[in-house]
Amino acid sequence: MSEEMNEIEVKNYEIGDKVNGQVTKVEEKQVIVNISDSKLDGIIPISELSSLHIEKASDAVAEGDELQLEVLKVEEEALILSKRKVDAEKSWEDLEAKFNRGEVFEAEIKDVVKGGLVVDLGVRGFVPASLVEAHFVEDFSDYKGKTITFKIVELDKEKNRLILSHRAVVEEEQGKQKQSVLQSLEAGQVLDGTVQRITNFGAFVDIGGIDGLVHISQLSYQHVEKPSDVVTEGQEVKVKVLSVDLDNERISLSIKDTLPGPWDQISEKAPKGSVLQGTVKRLVSYGAFIEVFPGVEGLVHISQIAHKHIGTPHEVLKEGQELQVKVLDVNENDHRLSLSIKELLEKEEEESTDYELPEESKGFQLGEMIGEQLKKLNK
């Protein structure tokens, strides 16, 4: 076509016109297209190929591609065109619909930049670092090229501002899972869990997308000073559901209730007549409580502490004292253990009292006493 005819045909177009074109040549910094239904060529500068920064034109298009374009400038023999503007116009409509519906969609991470991630949705979408995951991520370098789910959290076409969040999707899924788990829980259930976090009052255990609290008193049958003495973060544990508060989304759990009880098989561990090592735990007016196994205390009644009469257990025992005891009786069902210290002590010889006399003199003395009484009566 002559230059004169090109000039005539070019004048048929105005800035803003939409045209279709086929890529005929891809250069480093621009693309040549043939305008459909004409023999006119158009030029797409590299800056008008994509909403994202690209190093070379071949990153965005290839020869033979059919493109929808907008006229940016009418020159003497060619049209300066934009693919980016057409893509953006279509994209804004689609994105506004997604935003209004709160839709979740997938997109590929095109680039990792300072402060977050970049996504190409026909327009440049930005994912701030704080909105990538529900947990802290130190290095985002391996996110480039990944396809993940997003929701639009901010959209302003006039300012060309599009903010995306993957974290919102994750938290929404976690919320649904949490509700599902909450609805399925019942007191008495025994579940597998993972210790997530330890505090001074207990441990939070993940039981499938939701955390429940194991209070320090429910960690062990033994007294626990610090939860970290008993469990560690990441530890797999079995827990029993104690209660579920749906309104406040609180779950109370117990590790202790999944463990063998200290009184289990106590009849075998402490049969009647057996001798055990124990520690004095508490002294009361009627006796002493002796711990013979972790979590198992038995009572030594005051009458079973010593052969001699004592007023209070404090006279012969003190808390923390270690000693041996004999099992007098065991009741596994009622968690009762009767113990004796006295039966393991040698009986002391009875001391003679002042008024006791030798056998041979008892009769004589008795006669004298009777005689004296008779004399008094006869006077």
Short mmCIF file of C-alpha atoms in Angstrom, two decimals:
data_model
loop_
_atom_site.label_atom_id
_atom_site.label_comp_id
_atom_site.label_asym_id
_atom_site.label_seq_id
_atom_site.Cartn_x
_atom_site.Cartn_y
_atom_site.Cartn_z
CA MET A 1 0.00 0.00 0.00
CA SER A 2 1.30 3.47 -0.90
CA GLU A 3 2.20 5.99 1.74
CA GLU A 4 -0.65 8.15 0.48
CA MET A 5 -3.21 5.38 0.96
CA ASN A 6 -1.78 4.66 4.44
CA GLU A 7 -2.27 8.25 5.40
CA ILE A 8 -5.87 8.17 4.16
CA GLU A 9 -6.64 4.95 6.07
CA VAL A 10 -4.96 6.18 9.25
CA LYS A 11 -7.27 9.17 9.24
CA ASN A 12 -10.23 6.80 9.58
CA TYR A 13 -9.22 6.17 13.20
CA GLU A 14 -9.43 8.33 16.28
CA ILE A 15 -7.84 8.19 19.73
CA GLY A 16 -9.84 5.80 21.93
CA ASP A 17 -11.05 3.61 19.07
CA LYS A 18 -11.03 -0.13 19.74
CA VAL A 19 -9.40 -2.33 17.09
CA ASN A 20 -8.35 -5.93 16.64
CA GLY A 21 -4.89 -6.83 15.42
CA GLN A 22 -2.61 -9.78 14.82
CA VAL A 23 1.00 -9.72 15.97
CA THR A 24 3.31 -9.84 12.94
CA LYS A 25 6.60 -8.98 14.57
CA VAL A 26 7.91 -8.94 18.17
CA GLU A 27 10.84 -6.62 18.74
CA GLU A 28 12.61 -6.05 22.03
CA LYS A 29 10.84 -2.82 23.00
CA GLN A 30 7.74 -2.86 20.77
CA VAL A 31 5.34 -5.08 18.85
CA ILE A 32 4.08 -4.66 15.28
CA VAL A 33 0.50 -5.71 14.56
CA ASN A 34 -1.64 -5.80 11.47
CA ILE A 35 -5.01 -4.12 12.02
CA SER A 36 -7.86 -6.48 11.10
CA ASP A 37 -9.88 -5.69 7.95
CA SER A 38 -7.11 -3.40 6.71
CA LYS A 39 -3.54 -3.46 5.51
CA LEU A 40 -2.59 -0.92 8.12
CA ASP A 41 0.11 -1.62 10.70
CA GLY A 42 0.02 -0.56 14.31
CA ILE A 43 2.73 -0.27 16.93
CA ILE A 44 2.40 -1.32 20.59
CA PRO A 45 5.21 0.15 22.74
CA ILE A 46 6.49 -2.22 25.42
CA SER A 47 5.00 0.03 28.13
CA GLU A 48 1.52 -0.58 26.67
CA LEU A 49 1.73 -4.36 26.55
CA SER A 50 1.14 -5.15 30.21
CA SER A 51 0.08 -3.60 33.50
CA LEU A 52 3.27 -5.06 34.96
CA HIS A 53 6.84 -4.06 34.23
CA ILE A 54 8.37 -6.37 31.60
CA GLU A 55 11.95 -6.42 30.32
CA LYS A 56 11.20 -7.47 26.72
CA ALA A 57 8.08 -7.55 24.56
CA SER A 58 8.24 -11.32 24.09
CA ASP A 59 7.41 -11.69 27.82
CA ALA A 60 3.86 -10.54 27.00
CA VAL A 61 2.98 -11.61 23.44
CA ALA A 62 4.11 -13.84 20.57
CA GLU A 63 3.82 -13.69 16.77
CA GLY A 64 0.37 -14.73 15.57
CA ASP A 65 -1.44 -13.60 18.76
CA GLU A 66 -4.82 -11.98 18.14
CA LEU A 67 -5.17 -8.89 20.34
CA GLN A 68 -7.84 -6.38 21.27
CA LEU A 69 -6.32 -2.91 21.29
CA GLU A 70 -7.10 0.76 21.85
CA VAL A 71 -5.81 3.62 19.71
CA LEU A 72 -3.53 5.88 21.73
CA LYS A 73 -2.20 8.09 18.95
CA VAL A 74 -2.77 8.53 15.23
CA GLU A 75 0.45 9.12 13.33
CA GLU A 76 0.91 9.77 9.65
CA GLU A 77 1.25 6.16 8.51
CA ALA A 78 0.60 4.06 11.62
CA LEU A 79 -1.44 3.79 14.78
CA ILE A 80 0.11 3.74 18.26
CA LEU A 81 -1.88 1.14 20.20
CA SER A 82 -2.35 -0.13 23.73
CA LYS A 83 -3.09 -3.66 24.82
CA ARG A 84 -2.77 -2.66 28.49
CA LYS A 85 -5.68 -0.20 28.45
CA VAL A 86 -8.12 -2.70 26.88
CA ASP A 87 -7.05 -5.44 29.31
CA ALA A 88 -7.41 -3.05 32.24
CA GLU A 89 -10.90 -1.89 31.21
CA LYS A 90 -12.14 -5.48 30.99
CA SER A 91 -10.37 -6.38 34.19
CA TRP A 92 -11.82 -3.53 36.26
CA GLU A 93 -15.35 -4.65 35.39
CA ASP A 94 -14.57 -8.24 36.34
CA LEU A 95 -12.71 -7.21 39.50
CA GLU A 96 -15.52 -4.92 40.67
CA ALA A 97 -17.95 -7.83 40.33
CA LYS A 98 -15.59 -10.10 42.28
CA PHE A 99 -15.15 -7.44 44.97
CA ASN A 100 -18.90 -6.90 45.38
CA ARG A 101 -19.52 -10.66 45.65
CA GLY A 102 -16.59 -11.20 48.02
CA GLU A 103 -15.41 -13.85 45.57
CA VAL A 104 -12.36 -16.03 46.13
CA PHE A 105 -10.23 -16.61 43.02
CA GLU A 106 -6.82 -17.93 42.02
CA ALA A 107 -3.97 -15.90 40.59
CA GLU A 108 -0.28 -16.35 39.91
CA ILE A 109 2.34 -14.37 41.80
CA LYS A 110 4.21 -12.46 39.09
CA ASP A 111 6.78 -10.74 41.26
CA VAL A 112 8.07 -10.32 44.80
CA VAL A 113 8.78 -6.70 45.70
CA LYS A 114 9.64 -4.79 48.83
CA GLY A 115 6.65 -4.95 51.13
CA GLY A 116 4.71 -7.68 49.38
CA LEU A 117 3.72 -9.52 46.21
CA VAL A 118 2.56 -8.42 42.74
CA VAL A 119 -0.24 -10.13 40.78
CA ASP A 120 -1.32 -9.47 37.19
CA LEU A 121 -5.11 -9.41 36.86
CA GLY A 122 -5.19 -7.25 33.77
CA VAL A 123 -4.33 -4.49 36.22
CA ARG A 124 -1.58 -4.58 38.78
CA GLY A 125 -2.72 -6.14 42.03
CA PHE A 126 -0.66 -5.74 45.20
CA VAL A 127 -0.60 -8.08 48.19
CA PRO A 128 0.96 -6.39 51.27
CA ALA A 129 3.23 -8.70 53.28
CA SER A 130 0.81 -8.59 56.23
CA LEU A 131 -1.99 -9.94 54.02
CA VAL A 132 -0.15 -12.89 52.49
CA GLU A 133 -0.56 -15.43 55.31
CA ALA A 134 -2.23 -15.69 58.71
CA HIS A 135 1.24 -16.38 60.15
CA PHE A 136 4.48 -14.42 59.90
CA VAL A 137 6.58 -15.12 56.79
CA GLU A 138 10.19 -13.97 56.81
CA ASP A 139 11.11 -14.61 53.18
CA PHE A 140 8.66 -14.44 50.24
CA SER A 141 11.19 -15.29 47.51
CA ASP A 142 9.77 -18.78 46.85
CA TYR A 143 6.25 -17.36 46.28
CA LYS A 144 7.12 -16.10 42.78
CA GLY A 145 5.36 -18.25 40.19
CA LYS A 146 3.00 -19.81 42.74
CA THR A 147 -0.74 -19.78 42.15
CA ILE A 148 -2.74 -19.10 45.31
CA THR A 149 -6.21 -17.92 46.30
CA PHE A 150 -7.15 -14.28 46.93
CA LYS A 151 -9.95 -11.95 47.90
CA ILE A 152 -10.03 -8.26 46.96
CA VAL A 153 -9.95 -6.12 50.09
CA GLU A 154 -9.61 -2.69 48.46
CA LEU A 155 -10.47 -1.46 44.97
CA ASP A 156 -10.23 2.09 43.57
CA LYS A 157 -10.34 2.31 39.79
CA GLU A 158 -9.73 6.08 39.72
CA LYS A 159 -6.49 5.69 41.67
CA ASN A 160 -5.62 2.45 39.88
CA ARG A 161 -5.44 0.80 43.33
CA LEU A 162 -6.10 -2.91 43.80
CA ILE A 163 -5.22 -4.58 47.12
CA LEU A 164 -5.51 -8.37 47.48
CA SER A 165 -5.38 -10.68 50.48
CA HIS A 166 -4.62 -14.38 50.72
CA ARG A 167 -4.76 -14.11 54.52
CA ALA A 168 -8.48 -13.23 54.35
CA VAL A 169 -9.13 -16.47 52.47
CA VAL A 170 -7.13 -18.52 54.97
CA GLU A 171 -8.87 -16.95 57.96
CA GLU A 172 -12.29 -17.44 56.38
CA GLU A 173 -11.54 -21.12 55.81
CA GLN A 174 -10.22 -21.44 59.35
CA GLY A 175 -13.41 -19.81 60.65
CA LYS A 176 -15.60 -22.28 58.77
CA GLN A 177 -13.47 -25.20 59.95
CA LYS A 178 -13.58 -23.88 63.50
CA GLN A 179 -17.38 -23.73 63.47
CA SER A 180 -17.57 -27.20 61.97
CA VAL A 181 -15.30 -28.62 64.66
CA LEU A 182 -17.15 -26.74 67.42
CA GLN A 183 -20.49 -28.14 66.30
CA SER A 184 -19.10 -31.69 66.26
CA LEU A 185 -17.60 -31.60 69.75
CA GLU A 186 -19.21 -33.21 72.77
CA ALA A 187 -18.08 -33.51 76.37
CA GLY A 188 -16.43 -36.86 76.96
CA GLN A 189 -14.86 -37.23 73.51
CA VAL A 190 -11.20 -38.29 73.40
CA LEU A 191 -9.26 -36.68 70.53
CA ASP A 192 -5.74 -36.40 69.15
CA GLY A 193 -4.22 -32.94 69.39
CA THR A 194 -1.03 -30.91 69.10
CA VAL A 195 0.28 -28.55 71.76
CA GLN A 196 0.30 -25.11 70.12
CA ARG A 197 1.12 -22.72 72.93
CA ILE A 198 2.12 -22.94 76.58
CA THR A 199 1.19 -20.35 79.20
CA ASN A 200 1.68 -20.17 82.95
CA PHE A 201 -1.91 -21.37 83.49
CA GLY A 202 -1.98 -24.27 81.04
CA ALA A 203 -1.52 -25.32 77.42
CA PHE A 204 -3.51 -24.62 74.24
CA VAL A 205 -3.98 -27.72 72.12
CA ASP A 206 -5.04 -27.76 68.43
CA ILE A 207 -7.74 -30.39 67.89
CA GLY A 208 -8.26 -29.93 64.16
CA GLY A 209 -8.37 -26.24 63.31
CA ILE A 210 -9.42 -24.98 66.72
CA ASP A 211 -7.55 -24.63 70.01
CA GLY A 212 -8.80 -25.80 73.38
CA LEU A 213 -7.31 -25.06 76.79
CA VAL A 214 -5.86 -27.73 79.04
CA HIS A 215 -5.76 -25.99 82.42
CA ILE A 216 -2.66 -26.65 84.53
CA SER A 217 -4.81 -28.72 86.90
CA GLN A 218 -5.75 -31.02 84.00
CA LEU A 219 -2.22 -31.74 82.75
CA SER A 220 -1.31 -34.49 85.20
CA TYR A 221 -2.47 -36.37 88.27
CA GLN A 222 0.62 -35.05 90.01
CA HIS A 223 1.00 -31.45 91.13
CA VAL A 224 2.42 -29.33 88.28
CA GLU A 225 4.49 -26.22 89.03
CA LYS A 226 4.91 -25.13 85.38
CA PRO A 227 3.06 -26.51 82.32
CA SER A 228 6.39 -26.58 80.45
CA ASP A 229 7.55 -29.25 82.92
CA VAL A 230 4.91 -31.60 81.48
CA VAL A 231 4.33 -30.67 77.81
CA THR A 232 6.26 -29.04 74.96
CA GLU A 233 5.09 -27.06 71.92
CA GLY A 234 4.49 -29.34 68.93
CA GLN A 235 3.95 -32.39 71.14
CA GLU A 236 1.23 -34.82 70.02
CA VAL A 237 -1.18 -35.56 72.88
CA LYS A 238 -4.50 -37.23 73.59
CA VAL A 239 -7.12 -35.00 75.20
CA LYS A 240 -10.59 -35.46 76.62
CA VAL A 241 -13.26 -32.81 75.98
CA LEU A 242 -14.53 -31.50 79.32
CA SER A 243 -16.87 -28.76 78.06
CA VAL A 244 -17.72 -26.73 74.95
CA ASP A 245 -18.93 -23.11 75.07
CA LEU A 246 -20.33 -22.45 71.57
CA ASP A 247 -21.19 -18.80 72.23
CA ASN A 248 -17.68 -17.85 73.34
CA GLU A 249 -15.93 -20.53 71.24
CA ARG A 250 -14.15 -21.93 74.28
CA ILE A 251 -13.19 -25.54 74.73
CA SER A 252 -11.94 -27.04 77.97
CA LEU A 253 -9.75 -30.11 77.60
CA SER A 254 -7.96 -32.59 79.84
CA ILE A 255 -4.81 -34.60 79.27
CA LYS A 256 -4.99 -36.04 82.77
CA ASP A 257 -8.29 -37.81 82.08
CA THR A 258 -6.75 -39.76 79.18
CA LEU A 259 -3.92 -41.11 81.36
CA PRO A 260 -4.12 -44.20 83.58
CA GLY A 261 -5.44 -43.02 86.94
CA PRO A 262 -3.12 -43.26 89.92
CA TRP A 263 -5.73 -45.47 91.64
CA ASP A 264 -6.04 -47.86 88.69
CA GLN A 265 -5.03 -51.39 89.77
CA ILE A 266 -4.15 -50.09 93.23
CA SER A 267 -5.29 -53.43 94.68
CA GLU A 268 -2.44 -55.07 92.79
CA LYS A 269 0.10 -52.34 93.49
CA ALA A 270 -0.76 -52.09 97.17
CA PRO A 271 -2.33 -55.39 98.33
CA LYS A 272 -3.44 -55.79 101.91
CA GLY A 273 -0.45 -56.60 104.13
CA SER A 274 2.14 -55.10 101.77
CA VAL A 275 4.77 -52.67 103.01
CA LEU A 276 5.30 -49.45 101.04
CA GLN A 277 7.60 -46.46 101.15
CA GLY A 278 5.69 -43.20 101.59
CA THR A 279 5.93 -39.48 102.30
CA VAL A 280 3.90 -37.60 104.88
CA LYS A 281 1.79 -35.12 102.90
CA ARG A 282 -0.68 -33.77 105.43
CA LEU A 283 -1.21 -33.99 109.17
CA VAL A 284 -4.73 -33.67 110.57
CA SER A 285 -6.17 -34.11 114.04
CA TYR A 286 -7.28 -37.68 113.37
CA GLY A 287 -4.18 -38.94 111.55
CA ALA A 288 -1.73 -38.51 108.68
CA PHE A 289 -2.09 -38.74 104.91
CA ILE A 290 0.84 -40.60 103.34
CA GLU A 291 1.58 -40.54 99.59
CA VAL A 292 2.65 -44.03 98.55
CA PHE A 293 2.41 -43.55 94.73
CA PRO A 294 2.18 -40.32 92.70
CA GLY A 295 -1.38 -39.13 93.27
CA VAL A 296 -2.22 -41.89 95.76
CA GLU A 297 -2.53 -41.00 99.43
CA GLY A 298 -3.58 -43.31 102.21
CA LEU A 299 -4.65 -42.51 105.77
CA VAL A 300 -2.77 -43.58 108.85
CA HIS A 301 -5.34 -43.15 111.61
CA ILE A 302 -3.95 -41.62 114.80
CA SER A 303 -4.43 -44.98 116.52
CA GLN A 304 -2.11 -46.58 113.95
CA ILE A 305 0.78 -44.13 114.32
CA ALA A 306 2.41 -45.43 117.52
CA HIS A 307 1.97 -48.08 120.21
CA LYS A 308 1.84 -45.46 122.91
CA HIS A 309 -0.98 -42.97 123.23
CA ILE A 310 -0.41 -39.65 121.42
CA GLY A 311 -2.53 -36.49 121.53
CA THR A 312 -1.88 -35.34 117.93
CA PRO A 313 0.04 -36.75 114.96
CA HIS A 314 2.33 -33.70 115.14
CA GLU A 315 3.98 -35.20 118.25
CA VAL A 316 5.76 -37.89 116.22
CA LEU A 317 5.41 -36.95 112.52
CA LYS A 318 6.18 -33.99 110.27
CA GLU A 319 5.19 -33.15 106.70
CA GLY A 320 7.74 -34.29 104.10
CA GLN A 321 8.99 -37.10 106.33
CA GLU A 322 9.68 -40.37 104.53
CA LEU A 323 8.77 -43.64 106.19
CA GLN A 324 7.43 -47.13 105.67
CA VAL A 325 3.77 -48.06 106.07
CA LYS A 326 1.81 -51.29 106.06
CA VAL A 327 -1.43 -51.62 104.06
CA LEU A 328 -4.33 -52.54 106.34
CA ASP A 329 -7.12 -52.22 103.81
CA VAL A 330 -7.53 -51.11 100.17
CA ASN A 331 -10.71 -49.96 98.36
CA GLU A 332 -10.01 -49.24 94.71
CA ASN A 333 -13.56 -48.05 93.86
CA ASP A 334 -13.70 -45.48 96.65
CA HIS A 335 -10.01 -44.52 96.34
CA ARG A 336 -9.38 -45.34 99.99
CA LEU A 337 -6.24 -46.81 101.48
CA SER A 338 -5.88 -47.57 105.20
CA LEU A 339 -2.29 -47.67 106.40
CA SER A 340 -0.37 -48.33 109.60
CA ILE A 341 2.97 -47.15 110.90
CA LYS A 342 2.52 -48.84 114.31
CA GLU A 343 2.49 -52.37 112.88
CA LEU A 344 6.02 -51.93 111.59
CA LEU A 345 7.36 -50.72 114.97
CA GLU A 346 8.48 -53.01 117.79
CA LYS A 347 6.09 -52.83 120.71
CA GLU A 348 7.74 -51.05 123.62
CA GLU A 349 7.82 -52.85 126.98
CA GLU A 350 5.21 -51.56 129.35
CA GLU A 351 6.80 -49.58 132.12
CA SER A 352 5.85 -50.50 135.73
CA THR A 353 3.70 -47.91 137.45
CA ASP A 354 4.46 -46.58 140.95
CA TYR A 355 1.55 -48.36 142.58
CA GLU A 356 2.38 -51.80 141.20
CA LEU A 357 4.13 -54.11 143.69
CA PRO A 358 6.04 -57.38 143.40
CA GLU A 359 3.82 -60.46 143.27
CA GLU A 360 5.08 -61.93 146.59
CA SER A 361 4.15 -58.86 148.63
CA LYS A 362 0.72 -58.23 147.10
CA GLY A 363 -1.19 -60.49 149.52
CA PHE A 364 0.45 -59.12 152.70
CA GLN A 365 -0.11 -55.55 151.71
CA LEU A 366 -3.74 -56.23 150.84
CA GLY A 367 -4.37 -57.81 154.25
CA GLU A 368 -2.85 -54.87 156.06
CA MET A 369 -4.99 -52.45 154.13
CA ILE A 370 -8.21 -54.37 154.95
CA GLY A 371 -7.23 -54.52 158.64
CA GLU A 372 -6.70 -50.82 158.82
CA GLN A 373 -10.10 -50.16 157.31
CA LEU A 374 -11.85 -52.47 159.83
CA LYS A 375 -10.23 -50.67 162.77
CA LYS A 376 -11.57 -47.35 161.53
CA LEU A 377 -15.10 -48.76 161.28
CA ASN A 378 -15.09 -50.17 164.84
CA LYS A 379 -14.12 -46.87 166.50
#
